[in-house]
Amino acid sequence: SQQGEEDPQALSIQEGENATMNCSYKTSINNLQWYRQNSGRGLVHLILIRSNEREKHSGRLRVTLDTSKKSSSLLITASRAADTASYFCATDRDDYKLSFGAGTTVTVRA
Amino acid sequence: EPEVTQTPSHQVTQMGQEVILRCVPISNHLYFYWYRQILGQKVEFLVSFYNNEISEKSEIFDDQFSVERPDGSNFTLKIRSTKLEDSAMYFCASTPWAGDTQYFGPGTRLTVL
């Protein structure tokens, strides 16, 4: 299966702390995308990292990609209550359809 | 900022009825997709569409499903005879070119009774 798999399944942190979640996948990819989903709502695109990139930043988000280990990580720094959501990685092979993982549910406690 | 829009936000239908879910992709995008997410499960690819034809479809996308781009702005998903197991959130997505960021709409929650 091409699907990304996130780890951990759930994460609970204090406001102000950093949150790190990981994604592993099985075959070569064109790019990997991270999305956020608030409960029952739509998918908000966070960041795209291409297979020839190793790290990208966007605001408080940092994404790394290790193609040799077929893994990616998403770091959210200085978390806020509004970061409470489910986070998904989605891999895109050359067929350009996204394969999603099961997600990491992040709860930020005030 | 341009967004993908979807209507309706929630659709309730009886088993066996036809439903049409509507999407307006971002205007300069060329590739369009439908995904679905059954409650508590992963987001699953259904179909991709480019140049007025289906590029790829998943095993889920059987003869009961069809897609259409009837004009220059709308992109629709039709389910001919709904089943209970079609109950899910359906997401439309678009991207300017293959392999780029896919922008998702807010979804249509389909409930089949």
PDB file of C-alpha atoms in Angstrom, chain B residues 23-69:
ATOM      1  CA  CYS B  23     -18.102  21.575  -6.596  1.00  0.00           C
ATOM      2  CA  VAL B  24     -16.667  24.766  -7.982  1.00  0.00           C
ATOM      3  CA  PRO B  25     -12.896  24.317  -8.280  1.00  0.00           C
ATOM      4  CA  ILE B  26     -10.462  27.210  -8.205  1.00  0.00           C
ATOM      5  CA  SER B  27     -10.853  28.995 -11.527  1.00  0.00           C
ATOM      6  CA  ASN B  28      -7.448  28.509 -13.155  1.00  0.00           C
ATOM      7  CA  HIS B  29      -7.024  24.916 -12.002  1.00  0.00           C
ATOM      8  CA  LEU B  30      -6.940  22.113 -14.532  1.00  0.00           C
ATOM      9  CA  TYR B  31      -7.034  18.902 -12.458  1.00  0.00           C
ATOM     10  CA  PHE B  32     -10.016  17.943 -10.359  1.00  0.00           C
ATOM     11  CA  TYR B  33     -10.591  15.207  -7.836  1.00  0.00           C
ATOM     12  CA  TRP B  34     -13.185  13.607  -5.613  1.00  0.00           C
ATOM     13  CA  TYR B  35     -12.279  11.935  -2.337  1.00  0.00           C
ATOM     14  CA  ARG B  36     -14.438  10.574   0.417  1.00  0.00           C
ATOM     15  CA  GLN B  37     -14.019  10.019   4.143  1.00  0.00           C
ATOM     16  CA  ILE B  38     -16.271   7.576   5.946  1.00  0.00           C
ATOM     17  CA  LEU B  39     -16.688   8.642   9.565  1.00  0.00           C
ATOM     18  CA  GLY B  40     -13.621   7.727  11.568  1.00  0.00           C
ATOM     19  CA  GLN B  41     -11.725   6.398   8.565  1.00  0.00           C
ATOM     20  CA  LYS B  42      -9.052   7.599   6.174  1.00  0.00           C
ATOM     21  CA  VAL B  43      -9.647   9.939   3.293  1.00  0.00           C
ATOM     22  CA  GLU B  44      -9.919   7.789   0.153  1.00  0.00           C
ATOM     23  CA  PHE B  45      -9.336   8.733  -3.469  1.00  0.00           C
ATOM     24  CA  LEU B  46     -12.315   8.246  -5.776  1.00  0.00           C
ATOM     25  CA  VAL B  47     -11.518   9.800  -9.136  1.00  0.00           C
ATOM     26  CA  SER B  48      -9.333  12.300 -10.948  1.00  0.00           C
ATOM     27  CA  PHE B  49     -10.455  14.359 -13.945  1.00  0.00           C
ATOM     28  CA  TYR B  50      -8.475  16.291 -16.516  1.00  0.00           C
ATOM     29  CA  ASN B  51      -9.200  17.674 -19.964  1.00  0.00           C
ATOM     30  CA  ASN B  52     -12.851  16.640 -19.693  1.00  0.00           C
ATOM     31  CA  GLU B  53     -12.192  13.017 -19.015  1.00  0.00           C
ATOM     32  CA  ILE B  54     -11.458  10.688 -16.139  1.00  0.00           C
ATOM     33  CA  SER B  55      -7.708  10.255 -15.607  1.00  0.00           C
ATOM     34  CA  GLU B  56      -7.933   7.578 -12.972  1.00  0.00           C
ATOM     35  CA  LYS B  57     -10.532   6.010 -10.727  1.00  0.00           C
ATOM     36  CA  SER B  58     -10.367   3.804  -7.681  1.00  0.00           C
ATOM     37  CA  GLU B  59     -12.120   0.507  -7.073  1.00  0.00           C
ATOM     38  CA  ILE B  60     -14.716   2.410  -5.069  1.00  0.00           C
ATOM     39  CA  PHE B  61     -15.723   4.387  -8.159  1.00  0.00           C
ATOM     40  CA  ASP B  62     -17.959   1.782  -9.736  1.00  0.00           C
ATOM     41  CA  ASP B  63     -20.748   2.134 -12.288  1.00  0.00           C
ATOM     42  CA  GLN B  64     -22.959   3.849  -9.734  1.00  0.00           C
ATOM     43  CA  PHE B  65     -20.644   6.858  -9.762  1.00  0.00           C
ATOM     44  CA  SER B  66     -20.075   9.402 -12.496  1.00  0.00           C
ATOM     45  CA  VAL B  67     -18.428  12.789 -12.797  1.00  0.00           C
ATOM     46  CA  GLU B  68     -19.058  15.668 -15.093  1.00  0.00           C
ATOM     47  CA  ARG B  69     -17.830  19.148 -15.795  1.00  0.00           C
TER      48      ARG B  69
END
